[in-house]
Short mmCIF file of C-alpha atoms in Angstrom, two decimals:
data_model
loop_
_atom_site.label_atom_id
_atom_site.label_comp_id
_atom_site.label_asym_id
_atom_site.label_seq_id
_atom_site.Cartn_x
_atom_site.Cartn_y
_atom_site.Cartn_z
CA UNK P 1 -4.96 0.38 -27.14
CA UNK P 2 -4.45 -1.51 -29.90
CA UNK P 3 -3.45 -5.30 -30.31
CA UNK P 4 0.47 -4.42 -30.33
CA UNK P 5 0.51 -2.18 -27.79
CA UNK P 6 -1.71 -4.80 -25.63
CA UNK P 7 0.87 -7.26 -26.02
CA UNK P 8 3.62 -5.12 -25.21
CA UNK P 9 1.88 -3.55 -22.33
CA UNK P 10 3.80 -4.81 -18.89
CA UNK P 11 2.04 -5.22 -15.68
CA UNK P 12 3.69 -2.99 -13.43
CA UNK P 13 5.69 -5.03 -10.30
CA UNK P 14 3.87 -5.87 -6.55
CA UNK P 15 3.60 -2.71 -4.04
CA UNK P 16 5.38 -3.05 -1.06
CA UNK P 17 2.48 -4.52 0.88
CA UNK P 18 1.92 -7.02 -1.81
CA UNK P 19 5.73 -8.12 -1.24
CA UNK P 20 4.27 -8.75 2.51
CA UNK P 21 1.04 -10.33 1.48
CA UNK P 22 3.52 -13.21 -0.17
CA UNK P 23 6.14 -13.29 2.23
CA UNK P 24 3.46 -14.31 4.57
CA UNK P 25 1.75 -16.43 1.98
CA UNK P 26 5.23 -18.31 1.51
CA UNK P 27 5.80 -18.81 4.82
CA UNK P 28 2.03 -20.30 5.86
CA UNK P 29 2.41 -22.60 2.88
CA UNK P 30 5.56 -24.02 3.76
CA UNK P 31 4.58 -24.51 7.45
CA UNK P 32 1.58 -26.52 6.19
CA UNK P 33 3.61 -28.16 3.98
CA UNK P 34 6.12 -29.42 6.79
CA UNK P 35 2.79 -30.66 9.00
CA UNK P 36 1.70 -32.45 6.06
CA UNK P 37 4.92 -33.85 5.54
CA UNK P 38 4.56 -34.81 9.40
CA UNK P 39 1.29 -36.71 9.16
CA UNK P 40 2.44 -38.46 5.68
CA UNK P 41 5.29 -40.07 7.58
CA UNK P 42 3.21 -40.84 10.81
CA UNK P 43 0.49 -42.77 8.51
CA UNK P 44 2.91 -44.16 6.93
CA UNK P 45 1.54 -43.32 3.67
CA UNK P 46 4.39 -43.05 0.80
CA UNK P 47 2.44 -43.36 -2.29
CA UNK P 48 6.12 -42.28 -4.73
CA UNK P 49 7.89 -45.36 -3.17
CA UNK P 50 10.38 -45.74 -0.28
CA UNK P 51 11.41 -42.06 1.03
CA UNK P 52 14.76 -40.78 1.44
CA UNK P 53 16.22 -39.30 4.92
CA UNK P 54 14.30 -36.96 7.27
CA UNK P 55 16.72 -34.13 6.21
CA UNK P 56 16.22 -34.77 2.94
CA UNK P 57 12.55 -35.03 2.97
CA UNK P 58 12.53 -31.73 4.60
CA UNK P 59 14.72 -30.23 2.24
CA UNK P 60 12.53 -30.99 -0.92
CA UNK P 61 9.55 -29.83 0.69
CA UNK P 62 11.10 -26.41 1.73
CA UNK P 63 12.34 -26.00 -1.74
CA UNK P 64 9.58 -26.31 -3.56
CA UNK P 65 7.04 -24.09 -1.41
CA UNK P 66 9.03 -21.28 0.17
CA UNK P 67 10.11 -19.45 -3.42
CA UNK P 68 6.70 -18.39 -2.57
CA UNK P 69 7.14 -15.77 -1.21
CA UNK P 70 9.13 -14.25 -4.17
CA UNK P 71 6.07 -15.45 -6.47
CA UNK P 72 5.11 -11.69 -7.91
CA UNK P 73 8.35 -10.06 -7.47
CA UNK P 74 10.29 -12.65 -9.39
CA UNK P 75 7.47 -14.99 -11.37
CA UNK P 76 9.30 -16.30 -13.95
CA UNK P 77 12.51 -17.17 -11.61
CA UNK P 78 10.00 -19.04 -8.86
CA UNK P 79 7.79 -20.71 -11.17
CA UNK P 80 11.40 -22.55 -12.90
CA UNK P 81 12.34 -22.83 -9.38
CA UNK P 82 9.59 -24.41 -7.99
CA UNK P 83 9.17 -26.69 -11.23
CA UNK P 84 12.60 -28.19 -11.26
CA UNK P 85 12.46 -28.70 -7.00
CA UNK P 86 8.66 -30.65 -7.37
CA UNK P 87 10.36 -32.98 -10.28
CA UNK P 88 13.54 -33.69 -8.14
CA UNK P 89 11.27 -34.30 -5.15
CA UNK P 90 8.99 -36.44 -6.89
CA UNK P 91 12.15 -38.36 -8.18
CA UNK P 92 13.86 -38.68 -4.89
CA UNK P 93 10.49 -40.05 -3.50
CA UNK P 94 9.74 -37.00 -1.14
CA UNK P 95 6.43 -37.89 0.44
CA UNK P 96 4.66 -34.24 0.95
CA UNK P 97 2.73 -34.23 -2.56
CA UNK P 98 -0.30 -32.10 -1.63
CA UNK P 99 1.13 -28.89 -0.63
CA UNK P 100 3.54 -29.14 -3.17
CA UNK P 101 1.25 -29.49 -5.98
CA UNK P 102 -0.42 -26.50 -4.84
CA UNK P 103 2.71 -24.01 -4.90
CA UNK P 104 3.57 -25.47 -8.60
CA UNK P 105 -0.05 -24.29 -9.19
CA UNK P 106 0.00 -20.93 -7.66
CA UNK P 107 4.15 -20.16 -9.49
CA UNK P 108 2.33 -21.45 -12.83
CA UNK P 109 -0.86 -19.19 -12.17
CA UNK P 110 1.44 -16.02 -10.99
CA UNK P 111 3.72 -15.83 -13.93
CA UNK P 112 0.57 -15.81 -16.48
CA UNK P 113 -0.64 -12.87 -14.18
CA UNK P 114 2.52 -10.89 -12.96
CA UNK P 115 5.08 -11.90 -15.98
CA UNK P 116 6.57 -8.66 -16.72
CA UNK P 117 7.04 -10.06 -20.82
CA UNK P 118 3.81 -11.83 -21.41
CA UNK P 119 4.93 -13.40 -24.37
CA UNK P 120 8.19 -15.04 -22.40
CA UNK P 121 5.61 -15.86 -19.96
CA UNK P 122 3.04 -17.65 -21.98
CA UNK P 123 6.05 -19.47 -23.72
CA UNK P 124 7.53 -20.33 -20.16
CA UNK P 125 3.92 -21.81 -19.08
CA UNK P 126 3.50 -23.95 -22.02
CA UNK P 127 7.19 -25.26 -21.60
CA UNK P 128 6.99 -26.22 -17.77
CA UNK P 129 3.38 -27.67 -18.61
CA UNK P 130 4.99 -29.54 -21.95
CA UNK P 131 8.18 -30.73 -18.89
CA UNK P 132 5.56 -31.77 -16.28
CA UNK P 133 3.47 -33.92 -18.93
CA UNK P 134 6.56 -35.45 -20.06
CA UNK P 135 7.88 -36.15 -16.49
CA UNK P 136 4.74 -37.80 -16.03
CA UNK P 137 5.43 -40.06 -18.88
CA UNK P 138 8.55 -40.77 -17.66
CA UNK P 139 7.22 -41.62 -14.43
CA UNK P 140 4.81 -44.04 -15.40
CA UNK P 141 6.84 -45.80 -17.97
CA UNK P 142 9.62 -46.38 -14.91
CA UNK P 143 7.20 -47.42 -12.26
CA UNK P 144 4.35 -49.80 -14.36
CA UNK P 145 7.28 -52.70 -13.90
CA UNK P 146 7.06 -52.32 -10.18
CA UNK P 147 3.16 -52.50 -9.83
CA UNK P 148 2.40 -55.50 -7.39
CA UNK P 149 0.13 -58.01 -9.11
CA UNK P 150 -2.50 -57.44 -6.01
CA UNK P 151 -2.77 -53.57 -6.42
CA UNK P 152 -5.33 -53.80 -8.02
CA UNK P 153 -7.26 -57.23 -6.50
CA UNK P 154 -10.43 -55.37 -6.41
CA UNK P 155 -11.03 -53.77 -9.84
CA UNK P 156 -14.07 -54.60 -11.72
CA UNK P 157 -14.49 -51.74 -14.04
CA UNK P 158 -14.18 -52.60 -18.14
CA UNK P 159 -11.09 -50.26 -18.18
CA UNK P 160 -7.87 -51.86 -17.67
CA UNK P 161 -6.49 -50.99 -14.01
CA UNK P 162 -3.27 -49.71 -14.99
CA UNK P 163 -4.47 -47.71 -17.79
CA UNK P 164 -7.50 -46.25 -15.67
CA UNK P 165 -4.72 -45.23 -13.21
CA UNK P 166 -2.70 -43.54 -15.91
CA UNK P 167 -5.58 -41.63 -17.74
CA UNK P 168 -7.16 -40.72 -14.02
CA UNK P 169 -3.49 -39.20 -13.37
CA UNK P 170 -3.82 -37.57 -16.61
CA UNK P 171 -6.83 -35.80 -16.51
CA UNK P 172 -6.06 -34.24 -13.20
CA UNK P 173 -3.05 -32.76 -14.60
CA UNK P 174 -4.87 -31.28 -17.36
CA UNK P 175 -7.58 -29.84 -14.73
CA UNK P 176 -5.09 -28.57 -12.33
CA UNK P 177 -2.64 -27.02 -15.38
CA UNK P 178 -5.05 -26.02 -17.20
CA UNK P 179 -6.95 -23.83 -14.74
CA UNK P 180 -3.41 -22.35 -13.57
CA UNK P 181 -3.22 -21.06 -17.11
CA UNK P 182 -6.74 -20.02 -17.72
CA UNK P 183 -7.01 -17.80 -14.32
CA UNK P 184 -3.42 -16.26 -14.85
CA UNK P 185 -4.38 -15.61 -18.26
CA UNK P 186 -7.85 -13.92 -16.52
CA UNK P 187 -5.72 -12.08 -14.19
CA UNK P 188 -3.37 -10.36 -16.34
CA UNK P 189 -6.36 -9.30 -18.90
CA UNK P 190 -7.97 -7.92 -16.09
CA UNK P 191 -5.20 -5.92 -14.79
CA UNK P 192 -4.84 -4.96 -18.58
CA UNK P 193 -8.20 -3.73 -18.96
CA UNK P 194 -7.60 -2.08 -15.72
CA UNK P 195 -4.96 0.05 -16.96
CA UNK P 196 -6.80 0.78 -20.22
CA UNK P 197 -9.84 2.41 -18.06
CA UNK P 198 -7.33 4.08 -15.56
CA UNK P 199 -5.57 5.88 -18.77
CA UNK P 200 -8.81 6.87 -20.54
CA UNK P 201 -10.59 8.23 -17.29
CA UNK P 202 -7.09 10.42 -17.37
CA UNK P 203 -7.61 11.31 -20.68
CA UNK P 204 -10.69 12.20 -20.06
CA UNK P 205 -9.89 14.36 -17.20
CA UNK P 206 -7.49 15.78 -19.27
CA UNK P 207 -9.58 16.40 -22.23
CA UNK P 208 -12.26 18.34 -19.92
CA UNK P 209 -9.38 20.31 -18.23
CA UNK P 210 -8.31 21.66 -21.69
CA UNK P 211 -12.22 22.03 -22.17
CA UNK P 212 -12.39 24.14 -18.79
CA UNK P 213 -9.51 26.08 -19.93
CA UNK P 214 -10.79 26.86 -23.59
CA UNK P 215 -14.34 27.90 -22.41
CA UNK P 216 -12.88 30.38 -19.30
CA UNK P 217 -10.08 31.86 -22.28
CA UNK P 218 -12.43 32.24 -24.39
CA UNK P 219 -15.40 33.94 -22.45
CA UNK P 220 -12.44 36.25 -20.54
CA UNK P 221 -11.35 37.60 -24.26
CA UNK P 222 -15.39 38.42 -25.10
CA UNK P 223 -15.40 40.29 -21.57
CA UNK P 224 -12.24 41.81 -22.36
CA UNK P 225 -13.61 42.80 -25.66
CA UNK P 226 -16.95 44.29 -24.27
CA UNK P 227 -15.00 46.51 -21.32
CA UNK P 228 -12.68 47.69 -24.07
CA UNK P 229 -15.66 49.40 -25.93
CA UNK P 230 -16.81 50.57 -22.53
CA UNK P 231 -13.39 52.10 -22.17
CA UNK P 232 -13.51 53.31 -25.41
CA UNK P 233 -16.46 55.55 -25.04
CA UNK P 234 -15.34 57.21 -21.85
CA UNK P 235 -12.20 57.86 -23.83
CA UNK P 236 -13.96 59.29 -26.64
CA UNK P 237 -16.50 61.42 -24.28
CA UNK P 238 -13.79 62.53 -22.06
CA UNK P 239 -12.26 64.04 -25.80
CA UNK P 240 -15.36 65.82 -26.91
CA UNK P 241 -16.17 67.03 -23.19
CA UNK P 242 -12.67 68.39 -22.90
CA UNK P 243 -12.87 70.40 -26.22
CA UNK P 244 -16.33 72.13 -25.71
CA UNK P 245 -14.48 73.03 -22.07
CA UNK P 246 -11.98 74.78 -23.78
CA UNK P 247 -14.34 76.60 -26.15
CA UNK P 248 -16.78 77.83 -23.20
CA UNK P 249 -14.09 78.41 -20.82
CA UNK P 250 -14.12 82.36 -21.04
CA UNK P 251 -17.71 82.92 -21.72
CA UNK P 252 -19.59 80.24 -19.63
CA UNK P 253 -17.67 79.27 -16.33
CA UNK P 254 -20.76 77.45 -15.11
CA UNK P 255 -20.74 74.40 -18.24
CA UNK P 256 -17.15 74.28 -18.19
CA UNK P 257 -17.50 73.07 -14.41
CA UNK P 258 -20.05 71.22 -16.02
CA UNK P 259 -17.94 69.36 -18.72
CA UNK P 260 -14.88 68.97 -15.76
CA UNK P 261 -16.71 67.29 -13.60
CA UNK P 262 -18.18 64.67 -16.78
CA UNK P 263 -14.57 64.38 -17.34
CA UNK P 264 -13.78 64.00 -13.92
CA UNK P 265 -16.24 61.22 -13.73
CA UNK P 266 -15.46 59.44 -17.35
CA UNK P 267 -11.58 58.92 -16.58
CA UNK P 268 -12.43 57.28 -13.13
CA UNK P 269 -15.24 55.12 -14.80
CA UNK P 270 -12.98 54.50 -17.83
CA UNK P 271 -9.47 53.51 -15.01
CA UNK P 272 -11.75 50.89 -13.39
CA UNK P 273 -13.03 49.36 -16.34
CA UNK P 274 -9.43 49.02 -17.73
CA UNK P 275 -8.62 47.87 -14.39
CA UNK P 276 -11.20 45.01 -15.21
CA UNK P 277 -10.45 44.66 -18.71
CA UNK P 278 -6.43 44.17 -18.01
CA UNK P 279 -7.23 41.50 -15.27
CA UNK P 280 -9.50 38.84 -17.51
CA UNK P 281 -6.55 39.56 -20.11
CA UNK P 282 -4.03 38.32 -18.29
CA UNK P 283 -4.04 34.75 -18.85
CA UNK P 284 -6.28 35.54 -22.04
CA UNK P 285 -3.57 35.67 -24.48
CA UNK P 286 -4.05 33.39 -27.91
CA UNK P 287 -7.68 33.31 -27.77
CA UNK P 288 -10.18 34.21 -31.03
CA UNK P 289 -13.82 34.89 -30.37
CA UNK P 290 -16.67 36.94 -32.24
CA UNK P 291 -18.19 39.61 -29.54
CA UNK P 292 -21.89 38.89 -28.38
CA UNK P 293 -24.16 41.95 -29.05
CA UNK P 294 -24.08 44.65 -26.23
CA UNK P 295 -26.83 44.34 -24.10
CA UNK P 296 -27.26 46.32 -20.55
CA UNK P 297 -29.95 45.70 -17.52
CA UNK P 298 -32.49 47.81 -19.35
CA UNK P 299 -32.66 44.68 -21.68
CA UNK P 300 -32.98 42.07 -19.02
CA UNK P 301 -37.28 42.85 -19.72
CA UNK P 302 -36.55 41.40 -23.51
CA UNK P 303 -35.46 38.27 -22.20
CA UNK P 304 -38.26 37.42 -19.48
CA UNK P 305 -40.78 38.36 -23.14
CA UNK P 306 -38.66 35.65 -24.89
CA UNK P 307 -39.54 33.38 -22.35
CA UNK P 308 -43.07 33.81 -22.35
CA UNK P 309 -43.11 33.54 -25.93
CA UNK P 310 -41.55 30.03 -25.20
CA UNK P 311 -44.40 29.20 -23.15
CA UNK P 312 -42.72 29.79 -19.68
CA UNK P 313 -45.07 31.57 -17.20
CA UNK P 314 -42.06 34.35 -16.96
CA UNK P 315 -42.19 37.53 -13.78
CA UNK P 316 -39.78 40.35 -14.01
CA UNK P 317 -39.36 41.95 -10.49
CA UNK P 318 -37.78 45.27 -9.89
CA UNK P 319 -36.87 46.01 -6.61
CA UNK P 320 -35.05 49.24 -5.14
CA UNK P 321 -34.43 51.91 -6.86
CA UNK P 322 -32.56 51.73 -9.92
CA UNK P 323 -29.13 53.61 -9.92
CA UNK P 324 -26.86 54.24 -12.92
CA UNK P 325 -24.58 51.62 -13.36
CA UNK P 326 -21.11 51.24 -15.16
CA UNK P 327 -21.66 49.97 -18.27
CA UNK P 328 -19.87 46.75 -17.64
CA UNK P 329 -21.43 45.86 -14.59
CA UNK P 330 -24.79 45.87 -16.58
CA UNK P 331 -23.52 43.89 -19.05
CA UNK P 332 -22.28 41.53 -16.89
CA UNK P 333 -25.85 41.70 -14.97
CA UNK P 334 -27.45 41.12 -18.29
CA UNK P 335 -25.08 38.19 -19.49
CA UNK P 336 -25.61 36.31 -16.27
CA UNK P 337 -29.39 36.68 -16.83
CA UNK P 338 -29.48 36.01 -20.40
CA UNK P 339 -27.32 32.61 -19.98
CA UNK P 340 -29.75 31.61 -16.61
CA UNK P 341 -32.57 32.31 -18.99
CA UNK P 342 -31.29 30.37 -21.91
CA UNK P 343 -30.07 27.58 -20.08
CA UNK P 344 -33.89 26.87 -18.23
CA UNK P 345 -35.16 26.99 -21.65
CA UNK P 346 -32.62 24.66 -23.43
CA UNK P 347 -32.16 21.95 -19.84
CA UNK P 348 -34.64 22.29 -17.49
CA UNK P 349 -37.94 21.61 -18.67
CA UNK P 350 -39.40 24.16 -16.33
CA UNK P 351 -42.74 25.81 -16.56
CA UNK P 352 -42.16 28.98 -14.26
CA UNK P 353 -39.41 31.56 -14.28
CA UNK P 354 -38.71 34.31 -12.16
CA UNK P 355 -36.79 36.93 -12.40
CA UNK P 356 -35.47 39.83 -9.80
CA UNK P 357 -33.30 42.58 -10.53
CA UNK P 358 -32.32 44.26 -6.68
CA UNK P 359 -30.97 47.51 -6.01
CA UNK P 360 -29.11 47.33 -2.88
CA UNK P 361 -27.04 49.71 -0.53
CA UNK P 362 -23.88 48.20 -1.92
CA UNK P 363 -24.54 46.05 -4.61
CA UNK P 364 -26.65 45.51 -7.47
CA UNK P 365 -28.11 41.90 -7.45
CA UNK P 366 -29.47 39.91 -10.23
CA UNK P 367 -31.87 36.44 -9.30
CA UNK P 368 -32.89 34.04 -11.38
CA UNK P 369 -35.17 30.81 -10.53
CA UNK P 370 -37.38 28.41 -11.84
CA UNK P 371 -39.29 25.12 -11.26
CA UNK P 372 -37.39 22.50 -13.73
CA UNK P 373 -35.04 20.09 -13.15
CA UNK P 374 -31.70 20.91 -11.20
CA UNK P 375 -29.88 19.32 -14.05
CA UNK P 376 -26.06 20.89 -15.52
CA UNK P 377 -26.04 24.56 -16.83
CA UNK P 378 -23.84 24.35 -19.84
CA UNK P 379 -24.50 26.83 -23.29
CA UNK P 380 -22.17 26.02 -26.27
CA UNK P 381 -22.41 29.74 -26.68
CA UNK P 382 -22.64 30.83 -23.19
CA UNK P 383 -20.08 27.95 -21.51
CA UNK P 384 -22.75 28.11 -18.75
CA UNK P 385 -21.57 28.30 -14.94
CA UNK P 386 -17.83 29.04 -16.71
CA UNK P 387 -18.95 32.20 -18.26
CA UNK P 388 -20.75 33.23 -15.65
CA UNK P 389 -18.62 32.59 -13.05
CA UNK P 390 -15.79 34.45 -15.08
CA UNK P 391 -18.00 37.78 -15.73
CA UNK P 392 -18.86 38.07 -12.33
CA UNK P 393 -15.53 37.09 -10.46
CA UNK P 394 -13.93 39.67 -12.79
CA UNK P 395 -16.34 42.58 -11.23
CA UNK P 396 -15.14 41.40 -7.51
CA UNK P 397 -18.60 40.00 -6.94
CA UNK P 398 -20.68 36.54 -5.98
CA UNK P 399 -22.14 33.97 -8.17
CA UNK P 400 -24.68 31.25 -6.38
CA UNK P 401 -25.74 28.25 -9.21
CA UNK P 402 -27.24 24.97 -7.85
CA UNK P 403 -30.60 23.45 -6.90
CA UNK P 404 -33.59 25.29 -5.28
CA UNK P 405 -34.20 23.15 -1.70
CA UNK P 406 -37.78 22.87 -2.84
CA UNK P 407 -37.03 22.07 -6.71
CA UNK P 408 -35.84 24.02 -9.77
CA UNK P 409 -32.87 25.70 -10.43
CA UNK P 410 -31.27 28.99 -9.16
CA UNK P 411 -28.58 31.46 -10.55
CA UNK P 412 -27.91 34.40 -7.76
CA UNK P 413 -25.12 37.12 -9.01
CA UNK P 414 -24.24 39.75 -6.67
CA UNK P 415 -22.03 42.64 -8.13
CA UNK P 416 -20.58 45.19 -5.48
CA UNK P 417 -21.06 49.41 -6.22
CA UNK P 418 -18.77 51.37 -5.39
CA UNK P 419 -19.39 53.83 -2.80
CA UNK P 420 -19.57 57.12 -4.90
CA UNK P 421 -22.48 55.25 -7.30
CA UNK P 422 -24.97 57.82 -8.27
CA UNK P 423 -27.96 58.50 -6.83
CA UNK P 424 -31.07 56.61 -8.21
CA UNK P 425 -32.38 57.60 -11.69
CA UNK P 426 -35.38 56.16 -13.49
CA UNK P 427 -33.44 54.51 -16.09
CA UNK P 428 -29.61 53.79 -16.79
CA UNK P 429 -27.83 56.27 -18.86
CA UNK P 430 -27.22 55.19 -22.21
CA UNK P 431 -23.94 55.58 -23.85
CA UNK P 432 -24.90 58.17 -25.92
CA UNK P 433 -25.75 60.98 -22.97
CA UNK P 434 -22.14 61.80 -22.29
CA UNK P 435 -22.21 63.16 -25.86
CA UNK P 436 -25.37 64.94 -25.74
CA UNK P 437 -23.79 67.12 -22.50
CA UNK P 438 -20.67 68.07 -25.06
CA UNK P 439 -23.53 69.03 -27.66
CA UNK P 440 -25.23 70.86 -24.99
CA UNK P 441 -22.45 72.52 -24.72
CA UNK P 442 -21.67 73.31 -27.92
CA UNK P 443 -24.74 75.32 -28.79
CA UNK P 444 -24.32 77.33 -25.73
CA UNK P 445 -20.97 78.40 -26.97
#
């Protein structure tokens, strides 16, 4: 915020309970004001000269300390108020002084915190302080005629009585006007300052909601990217597979059932995956990213050997028995992996990781742990617990990320197969065996 904008910044008005808070304020302060009003006249005690009548005594002192309870709805209009009610009291002799002094204190303190227009109100300050300092002058010049001579029978300081008594008056003022000013002043910076921090934690929050935003649009458009050149390939096999059908068709029955059911198999595997793709793209539009390099489960070993080669004490567990998945549910698999590897390396300052790939009945499971600290997964490449979260929400499956109870870090993806998966193999087919059936084919035509 910068010095203009600081200076035209208003302090917005008093809640509702804060209108309450002063309506009660107003009226305790006027009821002490009316007991001390009470006990002035019972001691007799009328230090501004002979009072006027009980009604009118009572009327000054309700003036000038129940526009209280107006004080931060309407500052300025209380604080002129209250000013022009304590001079005419003081000039009609009203006896109640203390309480009186005290609510031209709190209007002058109020408008330097709650002025709306805190130029009018440092310009309204000064003026009443400029018209109270003059009143005083005024006072003293009218009543230094009327001083007994015995007021002062037992002074002995070097300081002329009436002169002590004027400066003592004086400084007082100064104390009691000055303070008014300097805590208002206080006040309003602080509410100021107040603001400022409320609008850039907002900003902020802003800022890392457009961050959020960014990172899951961009990592949906690479994962859209990825299952389109899944999609691709079934496309393409499905073309080849079809043609060396129609070519062995008459001669070889058997590998044109052979080539029907690939197809067969390709155009479901190739609908789901555009299933997939379609549903990351929908609110992916707008969005320009370079595709990561293809990498499958079968590569997940590579990354446990670049963490040893970090100097990680790195285990690669295989458990069940590995079935064929689609090609973007091992991608997915392997990105999840590769950004819970990366991210140990870069944040946690572990020394162990494990790794364990799990074959279940109905889902494939990928589990990553190690022994660092449980600090914030993020990747500038990656976009950490974003990315992952996005590549395995848009397969339908789990995603666990957060600290291990007895220290470390753990990333646990879950990614359901579908009930027709194929039966365990030793390894996952690679894109390129569709194309060797067709070839088969081929040379059997």
């Amino acid at each position: 915020m910068t010095v203009a904008q600081r200076d035209e910044w208003r302090r917005p008005g008093p809640t509702p309970e804060q209108r309450r808070i002063d309506l009660w304020i107003g009226l305790g302060v006027t009821l002490l004001a009316l007991v001390s009003l009470t006990l002035a006249r019972s001691t007799g005690a009328f230090m501004l000269g002979p009072p006027p009548s009980w009604p009118e005594q009572l009327l000054w002192t309700v003036a000038v300390t129940l526009p209280l309870i107006w004080r931060r709805r309407w500052p300025a209009a209380t604080l002129l108020v209250v000013a022009v009610a304590f001079i005419a009291a003081q000039a009609r002799s009203a006896p109640e002084t203390q309480f009186s002094s005290w609510a031209l204190f709190c209007a002058l303190y109020t408008v330097g915190a709650w002025g709306q227009d805190h130029q009018l109100a440092r310009r309204l300050r000064i003026g009443v302080i400029a018209t109270m300092f003059a009143w005083l002058g005024i006072y003293y010049a009218v009543t230094i005629d009327h001083i007994p001579p015995d007021a002062f029978a037992d002074a002995v300081g070097p300081v002329p009585p009436v002169l002590a008594a004027m400066v003592t008056g004086a400084l007082v003022n100064v104390l009691v006007f000055g303070f008014a000013y300097f805590f208002g002043e206080t006040a309003w910076v602080a509410a100021r300052r107040e603001h400022e921090l409320r609008t850039q934690a907002e900003d902020l929050r802003r800022s890392q909601a457009e961050s959020r935003e960014r990172a899951v649009l961009g990592e949906r458009v690479r994962i859209a990217r990825e299952l389109h050149d899944v999609v691709a390939h079934h496309v393409s096999v499905m073309g080849v597979q079809a043609s060396a059908c129609r070519r062995v068709w008459d001669r070889d029955p058997g590998k044109a059932r052979t080539a029907l059911t690939a197809i067969e198999q390709s155009a479901r595997t190739a609908v789901d995956e555009l299933r997939r793709m379609l549903g990351v793209l929908r609110t992916s539009a707008g969005a320009d990213a370079e595709p990561p390099a293809a990498g499958g489960v079968e590569r997940i070993g590579e990354l446990v050997e670049r963490a040893r080669a970090a100097g990680l004490t790195a285990t690669l567990g295989v458990y069940g028995g590995p079935v064929a998945l689609p090609e973007s549910v091992s991608q997915a698999a392997y990105r999840v992996t590769q950004e819970a590897v990366t991210n140990t390396l870069k944040h946690a300052g572990a020394d162990l990781l494990d790794v364990r790939v799990r074959y279940l009945a109905w889902e494939m499971e990928v589990d990553v742990t190690d022994d660092g600290r449980a600090g914030g997964m993020t990747n500038a490449l990656g976009l950490g617990l974003i990315g992952m979260r996005e590549r395995v929400t848009a397969h339908n499956g789990d995603l666990e990320a957060g600290p291990r109870v007895g220290g470390g870090w753990r990333v646990r993806a879950r990614f359901p197969l579908a009930a027709s998966a194929d039966p365990p193999v030793g390894t996952q087919r690679k894109p390129s065996d569709g194309h060797q059936l067709a070839a088969d084919v081929e040379r059997s035509a």
